[in-house]
């Protein structure tokens, strides 16, 4: 019998098809809804203000979806709301602020409403992540992903009607449903991908999850261009688009096989698991992988369902859980979703020209996708730890440069250099995104799925991703106010977090490449330095502690 590590991986139709449908119907949607609020942000803020003015009787109801033209002020309590039009299309010179001494100040209430619109996605994502473990165990990975598509279809309908309903509240509710779906799908998709993948390419397949998140972000940025759907008339279609991937998942996911690990270990269906494994692998001799699952199942026979209480009270899971929570929290605390959701404001505050901002945003998304594609083969060649440590150093340095050159924009003695400083800020933002895409983006999801055995895996994934959402929510609610208070120094807290994270990863996070779930779980529960030396890429032999 050929050794599993030496056997050539067959990219069967069912393996490729299952991965593709999983990531398009779930990972893509998660990324899309992170980025969709970015490009049209100012146009939608004006819509919010116009709706409020109409309700106060200061703007005719039939005009509440029509933006002011010719720099005419829509006056509400002494506040001027100005929108300039260009050939019938609103430009990104849209303003919802008050003019004070020639300088625009943002309307705090509109900023609060917009922060709520962005952050409620995250708040309900937290709820989804905390219940995803139960969904994964009771419905299964595949059926769970099918069931939750109904949530996204409701969100798509609500997101498409704010202008028709003359209500910004329906958009906020839509974002809540979107968040609930994404909180569930991130866990379900990560589990499914880890459990259907051959061990040899498990890291690369896990990176496909992050790759389609980045593709979703980029697609939302492209659709949000003013030449496409980023206008005062068509922006609701950006939110209605959610229906397409959801319907694709609803129709095609039933054709995909269920996770063989779920079938054997949770459902005790060894025959079904063996048949699915043969279907996914493209050969009949799958006894070695089935036996590995049998051994894992035998160890967990006394546990019917691994509850959150058991997860928190089991001593051998304490260190893996700390690492899982830390990595998921660090991913968001590094500031990535502030970059992806608020980069229009970041570039504007850094004095990037208005006609350049929307293309700089698309550039961010494009670089994110390219770097993530590069990360797919690197995951299996370089290993998890190096791809966490070195790119995070790049992220910290990029934010340091952004902080310096952003701050220099306020020095009037250097006004002749401000345009050059703006381009440095754009480049620094792009290098930050490259660093994230290579390491801190895909690897936490992969490592968390690899560190735990079958029984606690769903609960651990749900619990740790919950912290991912909590940090994300805090960031989404506070980032705009941080910008207004700290200006260029906004990035200092993120630099500190990145440095702390690098130190923690260096001392505590193990290498998980080319190792079985059981081996990783055994070693990490006793400490990385003692039991989990890195492995040689080709021979799989221990090389000693790093």
Coordinates of C-alpha atoms in Angstrom, one line a residue, residues 85-312:
X85 CA -23.2 65.9 -10.2
X86 CA -21.2 65.2 -13.4
X87 CA -23.1 64.2 -16.5
X88 CA -26.0 62.8 -14.3
X89 CA -23.7 60.7 -12.1
X90 CA -22.7 61.7 -8.6
X91 CA -19.0 62.0 -8.1
X92 CA -17.1 61.1 -5.0
X93 CA -17.2 64.8 -4.1
X94 CA -20.3 63.9 -2.2
X95 CA -20.5 65.6 1.2
X96 CA -22.6 65.0 4.3
X97 CA -20.7 67.3 6.5
X98 CA -20.9 70.8 7.9
X99 CA -18.7 73.6 6.5
X100 CA -16.8 75.4 9.2
X101 CA -14.2 78.0 8.2
X102 CA -13.9 76.4 4.8
X103 CA -13.1 73.0 6.2
X104 CA -15.6 70.2 6.3
X105 CA -16.7 68.5 9.5
X106 CA -18.5 65.2 9.4
X107 CA -22.1 65.0 10.8
X108 CA -21.7 62.9 14.0
X109 CA -25.2 61.4 13.7
X110 CA -24.7 60.3 10.1
X111 CA -21.3 58.9 11.0
X112 CA -22.8 57.0 13.8
X113 CA -25.6 55.6 11.5
X114 CA -23.0 54.6 8.9
X115 CA -20.7 53.0 11.5
X116 CA -23.8 51.0 12.7
X117 CA -24.5 49.9 9.1
X118 CA -21.0 48.6 8.7
X119 CA -20.7 47.1 12.2
X120 CA -24.1 45.4 12.6
X121 CA -22.8 43.0 10.0
X122 CA -20.1 42.1 12.5
X123 CA -22.4 42.0 15.5
X124 CA -24.7 39.4 13.9
X125 CA -21.6 37.6 12.6
X126 CA -20.7 37.0 16.2
X127 CA -24.0 35.4 16.9
X128 CA -23.6 33.3 13.8
X129 CA -20.1 32.2 14.8
X130 CA -21.2 31.2 18.3
X131 CA -24.0 29.0 17.0
X132 CA -22.1 27.6 14.0
X133 CA -20.7 24.7 16.1
X134 CA -24.2 23.4 16.9
X135 CA -25.2 23.8 13.2
X136 CA -22.1 22.0 12.0
X137 CA -22.8 19.0 14.4
X138 CA -26.6 18.7 14.1
X139 CA -27.0 19.4 10.3
X140 CA -23.6 18.5 9.1
X141 CA -21.1 20.7 7.2
X142 CA -22.9 20.4 3.8
X143 CA -26.5 20.5 4.9
X144 CA -25.6 23.4 7.2
X145 CA -24.3 25.5 4.3
X146 CA -27.4 24.7 2.3
X147 CA -29.8 25.6 5.1
X148 CA -28.3 29.1 5.8
X149 CA -28.7 30.3 2.2
X150 CA -32.3 31.2 3.1
X151 CA -30.8 33.9 5.4
X152 CA -28.8 35.4 2.6
X153 CA -31.7 35.4 0.2
X154 CA -33.8 37.5 2.7
X155 CA -30.8 39.8 3.1
X156 CA -30.6 40.3 -0.7
X157 CA -34.2 41.3 -0.9
X158 CA -34.0 43.8 1.9
X159 CA -30.7 45.2 0.6
X160 CA -32.3 45.9 -2.8
X161 CA -35.2 48.0 -1.7
X162 CA -34.0 51.0 0.5
X163 CA -34.6 53.6 -2.2
X164 CA -38.0 52.1 -3.1
X165 CA -39.0 51.9 0.6
X166 CA -37.4 55.4 1.3
X167 CA -35.8 53.7 4.4
X168 CA -32.2 53.3 5.5
X169 CA -33.4 51.0 8.2
X170 CA -34.1 48.1 5.7
X171 CA -30.4 48.3 4.7
X172 CA -29.3 48.1 8.3
X173 CA -31.6 45.1 8.8
X174 CA -30.2 43.5 5.6
X175 CA -26.7 43.9 6.9
X176 CA -27.7 42.1 10.1
X177 CA -29.0 39.1 8.1
X178 CA -25.8 39.2 6.0
X179 CA -23.7 39.1 9.2
X180 CA -25.6 36.2 10.6
X181 CA -25.1 34.2 7.4
X182 CA -21.4 35.1 7.2
X183 CA -20.8 34.2 10.9
X184 CA -22.2 30.7 10.1
X185 CA -20.6 30.2 6.8
X186 CA -17.0 31.1 7.8
X187 CA -17.0 28.2 10.3
X188 CA -18.9 25.8 8.2
X189 CA -16.8 26.4 5.1
X190 CA -13.5 26.2 7.0
X191 CA -14.5 22.9 8.6
X192 CA -15.8 21.4 5.3
X193 CA -12.6 22.4 3.4
X194 CA -10.3 21.0 6.0
X195 CA -12.2 17.7 6.3
X196 CA -12.6 16.9 2.6
X197 CA -9.0 17.8 1.7
X198 CA -6.1 15.3 1.2
X199 CA -3.5 16.0 4.0
X200 CA -0.8 16.9 1.4
X201 CA -2.8 19.9 0.1
X202 CA -4.9 20.7 3.2
X203 CA -3.2 24.0 3.7
X204 CA -3.5 25.0 0.1
X205 CA -7.2 24.1 0.1
X206 CA -7.7 26.1 3.3
X207 CA -6.1 29.0 1.6
X208 CA -8.8 28.8 -1.1
X209 CA -11.2 30.0 1.6
X210 CA -9.2 33.2 2.1
X211 CA -8.6 33.5 -1.7
X212 CA -12.3 33.7 -2.4
X213 CA -12.8 36.1 0.5
X214 CA -10.3 38.4 -1.3
X215 CA -12.0 37.8 -4.7
X216 CA -15.3 38.8 -3.1
X217 CA -13.8 42.0 -1.7
X218 CA -12.3 42.9 -5.1
X219 CA -15.6 42.1 -6.9
X220 CA -17.5 44.4 -4.6
X221 CA -15.0 47.2 -5.2
X222 CA -15.2 46.8 -8.9
X223 CA -19.1 46.8 -8.9
X224 CA -19.0 49.8 -6.7
X225 CA -17.1 52.0 -9.2
X226 CA -19.1 55.1 -10.3
X227 CA -19.0 53.8 -13.9
X228 CA -21.0 50.6 -12.8
X229 CA -23.3 50.4 -9.7
X230 CA -21.7 53.0 -7.4
X231 CA -24.2 55.7 -8.3
X232 CA -27.1 57.3 -6.4
X233 CA -29.6 55.3 -8.5
X234 CA -28.0 51.8 -8.7
X235 CA -26.2 51.3 -5.4
X236 CA -29.0 49.1 -3.9
X237 CA -28.2 46.5 -6.6
X238 CA -24.8 46.1 -4.9
X239 CA -26.6 44.6 -1.9
X240 CA -29.2 42.7 -4.0
X241 CA -26.3 40.9 -5.7
X242 CA -25.9 38.7 -2.6
X243 CA -28.8 36.5 -4.1
X244 CA -26.6 35.1 -6.9
X245 CA -24.0 33.2 -4.9
X246 CA -26.6 32.2 -2.4
X247 CA -28.8 30.7 -5.1
X248 CA -25.8 28.9 -6.6
X249 CA -25.1 27.3 -3.3
X250 CA -28.7 26.4 -2.8
X251 CA -28.9 24.6 -6.2
X252 CA -25.5 23.0 -6.5
X253 CA -24.3 22.3 -2.9
X254 CA -26.7 19.3 -2.6
X255 CA -24.7 17.6 -5.3
X256 CA -21.5 17.8 -3.2
X257 CA -20.5 15.0 -0.8
X258 CA -20.7 15.5 2.9
X259 CA -17.5 15.6 4.9
X260 CA -16.3 12.0 5.4
X261 CA -14.9 12.8 8.8
X262 CA -18.3 14.1 9.9
X263 CA -20.0 10.9 8.5
X264 CA -17.6 8.5 10.3
X265 CA -16.9 10.2 13.6
X266 CA -20.1 12.1 14.3
X267 CA -22.7 10.1 12.4
X268 CA -20.9 6.7 12.9
X269 CA -21.5 5.9 9.2
X270 CA -18.2 4.2 8.2
X271 CA -19.6 2.8 4.9
X272 CA -20.8 6.2 3.8
X273 CA -17.6 7.9 4.8
X274 CA -15.6 5.3 2.8
X275 CA -17.7 5.8 -0.3
X276 CA -17.4 9.6 0.0
X277 CA -13.6 9.3 0.5
X278 CA -13.3 7.2 -2.6
X279 CA -15.3 9.7 -4.6
X280 CA -13.2 12.6 -3.4
X281 CA -9.8 10.9 -3.8
X282 CA -10.4 9.1 -7.1
X283 CA -9.0 5.7 -6.0
X284 CA -10.5 2.8 -4.0
X285 CA -7.6 2.3 -1.5
X286 CA -8.6 4.8 1.1
X287 CA -8.1 2.5 4.1
X288 CA -5.2 4.5 5.6
X289 CA -7.3 7.7 5.9
X290 CA -10.4 5.7 7.0
X291 CA -8.2 4.0 9.7
X292 CA -7.0 7.4 10.9
X293 CA -10.6 8.5 11.3
X294 CA -11.5 5.2 13.1
X295 CA -8.7 5.8 15.6
X296 CA -9.8 9.3 16.2
X297 CA -13.4 8.2 16.6
X298 CA -12.5 5.4 19.0
X299 CA -10.7 7.9 21.3
X300 CA -13.8 10.1 21.3
X301 CA -16.4 7.3 21.7
X302 CA -17.4 8.4 25.2
X303 CA -18.2 12.0 24.1
X304 CA -21.4 12.4 22.1
X305 CA -21.2 16.2 21.8
X306 CA -18.3 18.4 22.7
X307 CA -19.9 21.4 24.5
X308 CA -18.4 24.8 25.0
X309 CA -18.2 24.0 28.8
X310 CA -16.1 20.9 27.9
X311 CA -14.0 22.9 25.6
X312 CA -13.1 25.4 28.2

